[in-house]
PDB file of C-alpha atoms in Angstrom:
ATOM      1  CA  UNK A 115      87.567-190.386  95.145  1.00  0.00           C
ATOM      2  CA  UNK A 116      89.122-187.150  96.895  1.00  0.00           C
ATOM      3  CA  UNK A 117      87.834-183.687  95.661  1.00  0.00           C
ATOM      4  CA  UNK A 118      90.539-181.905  94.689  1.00  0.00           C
ATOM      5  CA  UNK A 119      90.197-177.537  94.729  1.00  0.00           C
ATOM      6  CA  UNK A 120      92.579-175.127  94.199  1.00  0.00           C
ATOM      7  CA  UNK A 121      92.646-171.145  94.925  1.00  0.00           C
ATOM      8  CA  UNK A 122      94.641-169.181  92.608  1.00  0.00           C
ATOM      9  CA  UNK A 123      94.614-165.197  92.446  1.00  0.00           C
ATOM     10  CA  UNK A 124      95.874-165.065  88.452  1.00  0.00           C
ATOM     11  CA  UNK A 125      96.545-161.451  88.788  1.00  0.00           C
ATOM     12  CA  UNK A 126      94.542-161.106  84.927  1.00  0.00           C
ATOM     13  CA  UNK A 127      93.071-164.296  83.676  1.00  0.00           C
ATOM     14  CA  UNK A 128      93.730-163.167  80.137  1.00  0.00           C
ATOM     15  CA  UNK A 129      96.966-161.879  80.184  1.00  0.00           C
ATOM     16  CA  UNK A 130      97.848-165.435  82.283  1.00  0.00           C
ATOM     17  CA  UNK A 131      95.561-167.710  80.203  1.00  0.00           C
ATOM     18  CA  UNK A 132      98.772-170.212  78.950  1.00  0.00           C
ATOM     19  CA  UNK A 133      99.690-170.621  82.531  1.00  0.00           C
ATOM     20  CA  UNK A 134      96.153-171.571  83.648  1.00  0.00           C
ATOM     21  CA  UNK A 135      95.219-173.720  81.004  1.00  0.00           C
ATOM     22  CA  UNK A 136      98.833-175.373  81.588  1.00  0.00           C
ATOM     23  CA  UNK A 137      98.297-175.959  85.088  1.00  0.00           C
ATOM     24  CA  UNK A 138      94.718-177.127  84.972  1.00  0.00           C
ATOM     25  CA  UNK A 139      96.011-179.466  82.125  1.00  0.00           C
ATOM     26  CA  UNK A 140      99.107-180.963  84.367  1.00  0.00           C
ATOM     27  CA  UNK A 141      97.335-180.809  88.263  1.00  0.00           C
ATOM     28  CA  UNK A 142      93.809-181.319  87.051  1.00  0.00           C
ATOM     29  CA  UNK A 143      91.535-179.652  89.503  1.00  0.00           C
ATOM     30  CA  UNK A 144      88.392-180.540  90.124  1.00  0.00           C
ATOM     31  CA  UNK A 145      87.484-176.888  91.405  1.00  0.00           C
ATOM     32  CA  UNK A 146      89.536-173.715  90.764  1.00  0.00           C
ATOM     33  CA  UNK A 147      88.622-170.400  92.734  1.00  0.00           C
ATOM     34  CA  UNK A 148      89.905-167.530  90.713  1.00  0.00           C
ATOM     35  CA  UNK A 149      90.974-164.143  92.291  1.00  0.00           C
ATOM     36  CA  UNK A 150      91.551-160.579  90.253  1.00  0.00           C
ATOM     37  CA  UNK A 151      90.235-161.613  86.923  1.00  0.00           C
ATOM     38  CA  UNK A 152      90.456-158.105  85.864  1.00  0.00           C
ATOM     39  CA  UNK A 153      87.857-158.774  83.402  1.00  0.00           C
ATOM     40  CA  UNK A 154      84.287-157.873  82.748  1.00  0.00           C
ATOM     41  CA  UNK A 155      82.002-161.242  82.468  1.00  0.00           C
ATOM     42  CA  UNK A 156      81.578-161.340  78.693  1.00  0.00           C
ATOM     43  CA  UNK A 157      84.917-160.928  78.067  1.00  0.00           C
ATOM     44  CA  UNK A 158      86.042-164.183  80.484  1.00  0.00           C
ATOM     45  CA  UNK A 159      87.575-166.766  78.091  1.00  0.00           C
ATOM     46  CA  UNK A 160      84.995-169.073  78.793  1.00  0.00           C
ATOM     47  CA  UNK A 161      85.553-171.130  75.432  1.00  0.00           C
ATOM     48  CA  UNK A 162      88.612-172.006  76.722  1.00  0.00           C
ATOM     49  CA  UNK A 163      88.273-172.570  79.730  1.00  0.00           C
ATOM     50  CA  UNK A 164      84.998-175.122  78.703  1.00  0.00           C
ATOM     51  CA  UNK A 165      87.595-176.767  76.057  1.00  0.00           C
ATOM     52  CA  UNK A 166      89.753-177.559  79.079  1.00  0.00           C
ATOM     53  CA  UNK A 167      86.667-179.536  80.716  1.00  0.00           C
ATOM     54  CA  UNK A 168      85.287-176.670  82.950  1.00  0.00           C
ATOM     55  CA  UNK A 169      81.982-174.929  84.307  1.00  0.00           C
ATOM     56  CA  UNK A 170      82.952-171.609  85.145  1.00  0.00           C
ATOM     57  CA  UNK A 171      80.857-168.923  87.588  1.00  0.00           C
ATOM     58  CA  UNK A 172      82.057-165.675  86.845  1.00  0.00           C
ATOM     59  CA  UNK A 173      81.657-161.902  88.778  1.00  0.00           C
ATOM     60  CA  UNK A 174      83.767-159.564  86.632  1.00  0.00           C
ATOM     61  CA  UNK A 175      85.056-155.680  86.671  1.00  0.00           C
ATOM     62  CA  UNK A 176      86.458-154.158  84.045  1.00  0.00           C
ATOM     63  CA  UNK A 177      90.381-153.802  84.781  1.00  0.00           C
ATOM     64  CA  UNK A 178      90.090-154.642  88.446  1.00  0.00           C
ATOM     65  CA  UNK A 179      89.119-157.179  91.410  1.00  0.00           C
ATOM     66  CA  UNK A 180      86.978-160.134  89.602  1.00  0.00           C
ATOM     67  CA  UNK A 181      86.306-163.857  91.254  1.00  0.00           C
ATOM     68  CA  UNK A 182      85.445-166.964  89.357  1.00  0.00           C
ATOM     69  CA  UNK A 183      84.618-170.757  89.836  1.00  0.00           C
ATOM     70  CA  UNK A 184      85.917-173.292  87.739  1.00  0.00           C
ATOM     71  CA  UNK A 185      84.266-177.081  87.952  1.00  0.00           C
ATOM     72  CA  UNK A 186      84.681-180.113  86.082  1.00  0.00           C
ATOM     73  CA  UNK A 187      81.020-180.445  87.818  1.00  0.00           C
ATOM     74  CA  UNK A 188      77.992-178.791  87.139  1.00  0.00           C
ATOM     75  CA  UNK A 189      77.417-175.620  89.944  1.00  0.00           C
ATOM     76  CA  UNK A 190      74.214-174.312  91.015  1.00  0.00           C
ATOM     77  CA  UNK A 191      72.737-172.236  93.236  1.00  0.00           C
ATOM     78  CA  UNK A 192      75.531-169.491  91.836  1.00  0.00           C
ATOM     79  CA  UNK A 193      75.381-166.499  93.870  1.00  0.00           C
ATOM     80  CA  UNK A 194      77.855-162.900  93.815  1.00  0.00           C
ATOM     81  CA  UNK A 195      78.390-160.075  95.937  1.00  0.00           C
ATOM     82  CA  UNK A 196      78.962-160.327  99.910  1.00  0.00           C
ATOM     83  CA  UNK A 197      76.073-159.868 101.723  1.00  0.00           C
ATOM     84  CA  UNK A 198      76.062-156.296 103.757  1.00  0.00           C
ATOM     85  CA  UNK A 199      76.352-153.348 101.854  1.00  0.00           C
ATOM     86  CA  UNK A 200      74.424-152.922  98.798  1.00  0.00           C
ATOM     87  CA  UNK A 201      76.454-150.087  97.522  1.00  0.00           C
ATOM     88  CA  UNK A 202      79.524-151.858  97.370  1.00  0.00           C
ATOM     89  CA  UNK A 203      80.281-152.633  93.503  1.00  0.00           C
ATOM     90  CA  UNK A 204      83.538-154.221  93.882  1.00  0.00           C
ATOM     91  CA  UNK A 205      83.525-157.696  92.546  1.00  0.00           C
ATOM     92  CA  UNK A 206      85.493-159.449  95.183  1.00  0.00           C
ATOM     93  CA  UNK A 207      83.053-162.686  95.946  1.00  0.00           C
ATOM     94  CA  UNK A 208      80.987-165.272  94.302  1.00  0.00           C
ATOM     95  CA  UNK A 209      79.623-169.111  96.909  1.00  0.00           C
ATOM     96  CA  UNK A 210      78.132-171.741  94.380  1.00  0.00           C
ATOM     97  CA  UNK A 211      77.406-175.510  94.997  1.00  0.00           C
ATOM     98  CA  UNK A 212      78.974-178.462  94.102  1.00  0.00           C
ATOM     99  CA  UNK A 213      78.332-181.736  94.828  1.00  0.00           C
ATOM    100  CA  UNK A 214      76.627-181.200  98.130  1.00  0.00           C
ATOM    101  CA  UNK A 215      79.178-178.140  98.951  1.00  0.00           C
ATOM    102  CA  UNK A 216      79.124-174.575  99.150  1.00  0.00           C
ATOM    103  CA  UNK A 217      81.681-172.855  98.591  1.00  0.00           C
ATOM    104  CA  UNK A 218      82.915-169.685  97.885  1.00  0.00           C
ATOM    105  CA  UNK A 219      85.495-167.577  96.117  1.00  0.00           C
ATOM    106  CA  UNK A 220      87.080-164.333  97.719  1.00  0.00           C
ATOM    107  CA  UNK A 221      89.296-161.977  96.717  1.00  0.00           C
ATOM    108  CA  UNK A 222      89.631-160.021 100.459  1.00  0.00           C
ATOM    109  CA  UNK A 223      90.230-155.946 100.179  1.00  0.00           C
ATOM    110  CA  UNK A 224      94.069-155.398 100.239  1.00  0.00           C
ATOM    111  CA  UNK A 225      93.455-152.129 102.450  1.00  0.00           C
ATOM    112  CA  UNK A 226      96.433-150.064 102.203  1.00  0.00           C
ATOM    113  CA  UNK A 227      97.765-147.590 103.340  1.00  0.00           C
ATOM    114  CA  UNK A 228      96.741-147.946 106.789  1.00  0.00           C
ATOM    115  CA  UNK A 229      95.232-146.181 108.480  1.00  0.00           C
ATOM    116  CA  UNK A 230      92.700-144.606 105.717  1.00  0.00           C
ATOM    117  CA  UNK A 231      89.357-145.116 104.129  1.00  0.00           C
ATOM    118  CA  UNK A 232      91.100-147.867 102.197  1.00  0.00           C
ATOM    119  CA  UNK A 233      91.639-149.945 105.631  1.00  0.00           C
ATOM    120  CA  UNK A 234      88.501-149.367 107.036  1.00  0.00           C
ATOM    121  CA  UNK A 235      86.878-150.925 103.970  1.00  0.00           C
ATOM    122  CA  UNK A 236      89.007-153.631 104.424  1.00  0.00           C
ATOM    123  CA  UNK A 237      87.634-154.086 108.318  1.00  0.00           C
ATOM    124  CA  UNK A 238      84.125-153.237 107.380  1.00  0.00           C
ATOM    125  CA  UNK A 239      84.763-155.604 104.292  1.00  0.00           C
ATOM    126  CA  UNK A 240      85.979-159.134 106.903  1.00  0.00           C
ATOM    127  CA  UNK A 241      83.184-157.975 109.430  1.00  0.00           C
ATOM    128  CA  UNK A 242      80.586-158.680 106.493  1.00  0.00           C
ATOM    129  CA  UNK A 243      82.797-161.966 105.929  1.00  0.00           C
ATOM    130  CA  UNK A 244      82.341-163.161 109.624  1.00  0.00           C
ATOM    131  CA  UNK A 245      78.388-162.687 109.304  1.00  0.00           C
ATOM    132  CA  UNK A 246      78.223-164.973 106.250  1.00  0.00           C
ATOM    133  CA  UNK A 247      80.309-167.010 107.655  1.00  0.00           C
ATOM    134  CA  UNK A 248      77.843-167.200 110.409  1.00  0.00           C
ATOM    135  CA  UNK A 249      74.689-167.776 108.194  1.00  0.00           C
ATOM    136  CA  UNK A 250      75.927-170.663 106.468  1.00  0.00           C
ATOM    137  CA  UNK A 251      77.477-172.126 109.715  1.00  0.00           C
ATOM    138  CA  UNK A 252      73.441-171.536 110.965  1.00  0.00           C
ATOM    139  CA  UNK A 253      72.543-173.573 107.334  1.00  0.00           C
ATOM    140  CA  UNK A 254      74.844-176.909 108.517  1.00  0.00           C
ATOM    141  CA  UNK A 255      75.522-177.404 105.352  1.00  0.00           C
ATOM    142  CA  UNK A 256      79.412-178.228 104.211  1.00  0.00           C
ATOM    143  CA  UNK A 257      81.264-175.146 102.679  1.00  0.00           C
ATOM    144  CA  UNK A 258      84.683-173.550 102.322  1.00  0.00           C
ATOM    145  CA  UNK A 259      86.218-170.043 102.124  1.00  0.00           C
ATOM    146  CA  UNK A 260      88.933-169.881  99.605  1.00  0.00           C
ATOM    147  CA  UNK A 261      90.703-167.167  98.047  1.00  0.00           C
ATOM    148  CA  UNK A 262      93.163-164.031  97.872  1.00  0.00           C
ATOM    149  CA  UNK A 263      92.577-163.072 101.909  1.00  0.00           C
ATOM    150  CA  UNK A 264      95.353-160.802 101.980  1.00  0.00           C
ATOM    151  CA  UNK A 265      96.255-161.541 105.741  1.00  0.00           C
ATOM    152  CA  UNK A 266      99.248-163.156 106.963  1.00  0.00           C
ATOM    153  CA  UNK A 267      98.119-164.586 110.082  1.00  0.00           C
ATOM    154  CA  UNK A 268     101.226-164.567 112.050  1.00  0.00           C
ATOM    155  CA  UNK A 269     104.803-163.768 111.520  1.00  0.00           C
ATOM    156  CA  UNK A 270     105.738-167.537 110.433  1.00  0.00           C
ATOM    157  CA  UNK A 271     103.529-166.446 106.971  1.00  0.00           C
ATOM    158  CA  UNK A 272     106.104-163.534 106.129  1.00  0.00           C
ATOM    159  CA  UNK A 273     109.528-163.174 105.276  1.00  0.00           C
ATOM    160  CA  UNK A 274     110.445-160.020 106.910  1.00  0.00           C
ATOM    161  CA  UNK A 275     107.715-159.636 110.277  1.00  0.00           C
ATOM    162  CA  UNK A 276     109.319-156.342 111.600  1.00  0.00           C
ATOM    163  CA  UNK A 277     109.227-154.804 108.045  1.00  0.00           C
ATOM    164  CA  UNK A 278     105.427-155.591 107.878  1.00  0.00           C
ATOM    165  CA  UNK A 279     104.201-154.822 110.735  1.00  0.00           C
ATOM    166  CA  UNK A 280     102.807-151.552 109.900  1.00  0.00           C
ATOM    167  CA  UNK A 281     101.160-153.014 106.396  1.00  0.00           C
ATOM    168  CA  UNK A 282      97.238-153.844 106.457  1.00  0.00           C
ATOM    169  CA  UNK A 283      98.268-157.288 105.576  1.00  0.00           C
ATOM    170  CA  UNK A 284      99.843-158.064 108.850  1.00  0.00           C
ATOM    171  CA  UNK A 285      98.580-154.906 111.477  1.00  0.00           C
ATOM    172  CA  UNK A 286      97.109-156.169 114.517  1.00  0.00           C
ATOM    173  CA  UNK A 287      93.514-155.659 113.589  1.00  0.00           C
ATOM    174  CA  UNK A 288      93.654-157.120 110.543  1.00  0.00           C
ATOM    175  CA  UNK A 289      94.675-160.104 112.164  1.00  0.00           C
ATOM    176  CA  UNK A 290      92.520-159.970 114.910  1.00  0.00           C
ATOM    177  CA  UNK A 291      89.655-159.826 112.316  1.00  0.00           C
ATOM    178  CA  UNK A 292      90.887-162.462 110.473  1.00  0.00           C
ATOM    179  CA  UNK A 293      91.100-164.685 113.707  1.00  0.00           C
ATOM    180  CA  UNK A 294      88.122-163.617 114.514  1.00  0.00           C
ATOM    181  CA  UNK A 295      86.157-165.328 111.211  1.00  0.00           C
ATOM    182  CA  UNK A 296      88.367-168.528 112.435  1.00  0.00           C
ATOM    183  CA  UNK A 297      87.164-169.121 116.027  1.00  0.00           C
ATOM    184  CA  UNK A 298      83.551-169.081 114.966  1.00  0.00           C
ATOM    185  CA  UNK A 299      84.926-172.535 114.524  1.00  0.00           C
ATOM    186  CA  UNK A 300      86.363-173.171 111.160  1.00  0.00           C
ATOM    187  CA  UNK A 301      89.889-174.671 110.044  1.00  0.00           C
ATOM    188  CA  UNK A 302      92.468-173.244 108.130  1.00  0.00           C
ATOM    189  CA  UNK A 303      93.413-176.062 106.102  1.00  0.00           C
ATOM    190  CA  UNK A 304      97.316-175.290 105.940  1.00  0.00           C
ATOM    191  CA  UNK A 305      98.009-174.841 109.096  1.00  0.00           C
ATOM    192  CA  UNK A 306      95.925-177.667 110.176  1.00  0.00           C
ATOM    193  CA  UNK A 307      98.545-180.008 108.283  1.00  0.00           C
ATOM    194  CA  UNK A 308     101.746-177.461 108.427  1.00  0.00           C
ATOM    195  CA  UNK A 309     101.610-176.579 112.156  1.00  0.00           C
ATOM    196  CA  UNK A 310     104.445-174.831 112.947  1.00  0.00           C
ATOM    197  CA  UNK A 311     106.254-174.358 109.108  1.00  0.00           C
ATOM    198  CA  UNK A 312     107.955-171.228 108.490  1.00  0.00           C
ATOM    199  CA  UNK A 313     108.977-170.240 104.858  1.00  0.00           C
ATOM    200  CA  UNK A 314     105.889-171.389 103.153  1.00  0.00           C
ATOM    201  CA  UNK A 315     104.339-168.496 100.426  1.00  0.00           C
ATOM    202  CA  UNK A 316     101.893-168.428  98.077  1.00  0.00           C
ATOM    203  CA  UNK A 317     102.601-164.607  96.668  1.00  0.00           C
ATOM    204  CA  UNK A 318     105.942-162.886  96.073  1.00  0.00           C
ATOM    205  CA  UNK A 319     106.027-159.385  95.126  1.00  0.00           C
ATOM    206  CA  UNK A 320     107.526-158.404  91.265  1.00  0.00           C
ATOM    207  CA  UNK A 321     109.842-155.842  92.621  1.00  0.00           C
ATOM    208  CA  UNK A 322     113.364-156.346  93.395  1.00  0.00           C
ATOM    209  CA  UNK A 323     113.938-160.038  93.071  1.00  0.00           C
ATOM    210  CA  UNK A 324     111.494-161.046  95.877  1.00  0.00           C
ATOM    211  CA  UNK A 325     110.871-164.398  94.111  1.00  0.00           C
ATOM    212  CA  UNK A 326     114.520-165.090  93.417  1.00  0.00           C
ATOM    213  CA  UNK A 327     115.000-164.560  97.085  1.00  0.00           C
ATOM    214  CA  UNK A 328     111.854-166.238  97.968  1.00  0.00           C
ATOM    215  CA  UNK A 329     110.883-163.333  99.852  1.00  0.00           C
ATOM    216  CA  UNK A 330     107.202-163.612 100.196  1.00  0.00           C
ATOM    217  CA  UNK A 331     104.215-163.990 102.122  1.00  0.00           C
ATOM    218  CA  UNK A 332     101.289-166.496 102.756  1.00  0.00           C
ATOM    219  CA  UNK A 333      98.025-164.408 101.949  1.00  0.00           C
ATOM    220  CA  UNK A 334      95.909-167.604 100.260  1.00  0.00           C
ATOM    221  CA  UNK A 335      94.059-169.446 102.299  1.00  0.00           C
ATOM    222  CA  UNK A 336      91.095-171.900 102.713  1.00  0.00           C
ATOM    223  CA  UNK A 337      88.803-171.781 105.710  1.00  0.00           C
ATOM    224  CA  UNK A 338      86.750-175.033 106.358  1.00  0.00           C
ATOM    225  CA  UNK A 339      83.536-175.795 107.935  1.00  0.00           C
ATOM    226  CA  UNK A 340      83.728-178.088 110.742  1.00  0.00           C
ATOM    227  CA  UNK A 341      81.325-180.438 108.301  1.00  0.00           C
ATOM    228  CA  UNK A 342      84.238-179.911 105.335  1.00  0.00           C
ATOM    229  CA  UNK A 343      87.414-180.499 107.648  1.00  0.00           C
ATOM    230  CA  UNK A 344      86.292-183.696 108.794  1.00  0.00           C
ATOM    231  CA  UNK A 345      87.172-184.246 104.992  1.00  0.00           C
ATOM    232  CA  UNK A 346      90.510-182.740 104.813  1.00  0.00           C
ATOM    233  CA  UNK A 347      93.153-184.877 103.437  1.00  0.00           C
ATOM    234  CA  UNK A 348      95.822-182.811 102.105  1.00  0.00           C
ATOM    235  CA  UNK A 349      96.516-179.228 101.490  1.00  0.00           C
ATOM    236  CA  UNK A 350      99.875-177.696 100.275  1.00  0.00           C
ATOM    237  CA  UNK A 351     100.967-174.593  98.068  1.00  0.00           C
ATOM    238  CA  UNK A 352     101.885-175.122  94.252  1.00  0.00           C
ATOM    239  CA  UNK A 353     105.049-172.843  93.587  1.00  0.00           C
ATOM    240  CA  UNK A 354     105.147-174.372  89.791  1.00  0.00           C
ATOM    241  CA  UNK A 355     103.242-171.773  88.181  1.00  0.00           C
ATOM    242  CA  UNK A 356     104.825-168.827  89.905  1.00  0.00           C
ATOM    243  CA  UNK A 357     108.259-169.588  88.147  1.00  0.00           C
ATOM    244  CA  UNK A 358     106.741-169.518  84.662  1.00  0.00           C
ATOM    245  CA  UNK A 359     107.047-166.901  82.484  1.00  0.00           C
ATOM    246  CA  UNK A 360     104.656-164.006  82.530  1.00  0.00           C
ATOM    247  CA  UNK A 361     103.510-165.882  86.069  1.00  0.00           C
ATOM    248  CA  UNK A 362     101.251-164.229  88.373  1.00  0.00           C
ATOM    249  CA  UNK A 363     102.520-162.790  91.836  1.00  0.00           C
ATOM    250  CA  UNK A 364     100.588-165.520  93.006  1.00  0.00           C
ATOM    251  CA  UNK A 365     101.091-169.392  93.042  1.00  0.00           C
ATOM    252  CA  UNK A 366      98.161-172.286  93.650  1.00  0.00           C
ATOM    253  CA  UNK A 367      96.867-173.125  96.966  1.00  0.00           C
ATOM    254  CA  UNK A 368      95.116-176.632  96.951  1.00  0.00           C
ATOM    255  CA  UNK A 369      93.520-178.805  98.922  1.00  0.00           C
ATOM    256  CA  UNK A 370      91.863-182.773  98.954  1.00  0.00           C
ATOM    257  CA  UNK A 371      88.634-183.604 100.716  1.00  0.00           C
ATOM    258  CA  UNK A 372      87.870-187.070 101.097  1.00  0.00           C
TER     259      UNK A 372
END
């Protein structure tokens, strides 16, 4: 049996909770990596999401950034917080294993406006990434990086490339970063299968009818071990749950391992 996981930022779990108990109802996941909570951990609706047939991991904030695992299986080994800077307090990551994988959910920095302090945090933030990246590459074992990267890695994964250029999402050295965490010799699962597709997104802004337009921008993404994409089977974007009412700006990402 394949091992279906999804990456989803929900953009509030509460405020979305319908939508995601809808959609893990209907696609039935067997992993979800949650991105921007926007809860603290005791206020995570964990009844529900246990009603619905789920573990979850949870690293909260109150009213911002927050990352979560769901599993139909049990997770151990359930560890928060990216390695590297002890006085960082923003809840952007949590790895746990399942089944014989690691993996991990991220919610990346979105670091604008660049240039500023926001932007550097966003560089210091993916040079951390690369370094874990690099232990558990050391380790052998089979993981994943999923989440709410916010990078568009080239100008096929945005509508409008000369209006972006200048955003942190799509600036040369964000991208360079991001390509950086890549070469160390993982996969990103989309492009692995989509080589060459333009007009595929997995967030559209709120403002001014980008999702009407389908004006968006692919800023979800999965990063494999070489152990875990030997496994890949499938991997394609869920736009469902972004036409829903009260949807999040952001849509399912999911892939199958085999």
């Amino acid at each position: 049996m394949g091992l279906r996981i999804a990456t989803w930022n929900v953009n509030s779990v509460r405020a979305r909770l319908g939508n995601v108990l809808d959609w893990l109802g209907s696609f039935a996941p067997d992993v979800v990596l949650l991105q921007e909570i926007k809860c603290q951990d005791h206020d995570f609706p964990r009844l529900e999401i246990e009603a619905a047939g789920y573990h979850a991991a949870v690293h909260g904030q109150k009213s911002y950034n927050g990352v979560a695992i769901l599993s139909r299986a049990p997770m151990s080994d359930v560890t928060s917080r990216l390695p590297g800077d002890e006085t960082d307090e923003q809840a952007r990551y949590i790895e746990a294993t399942i089944g014989g994988w690691r993996l991990a959910s991220l919610y990346l920095p979105n670091g604008n406006p660049a240039p500023g302090d926001k932007f550097d945090y966003k560089l210091a933030w993916m040079a951390r990434l690369k370094r874990r990246a690099q232990a558990l590459l050391a380790q052998g074992v089979p993981f994943l990086l999923g989440g709410d990267f916010n990078i568009c890695p080239t100008d096929d994964d945005v509508y409008d490339p000369p209006n972006w250029r200048d955003d942190a999402l799509c600036r040369p050295d964000s991208r360079a970063a991001y390509r950086a965490i890549v070469n160390l010799g993982l996969t990103e699962a989309f492009r692995a299968l989509h080589p060459g597709e333009k007009g595929r997104y997995s967030f559209w802004d709120y403002q001014a009818g980008a999702w009407q337009r389908d004006e968006g921008l692919r800023i979800d993404h999965f990063l494999l071990s070489p152990q875990a994409a030997d496994h890949l089977r499938a991997c394609d974007i869920d736009k469902g749950p972004r036409g829903k009412e009260k949807a999040s700006d952001h849509t399912p990402v999911w892939i199958e391992l085999g």
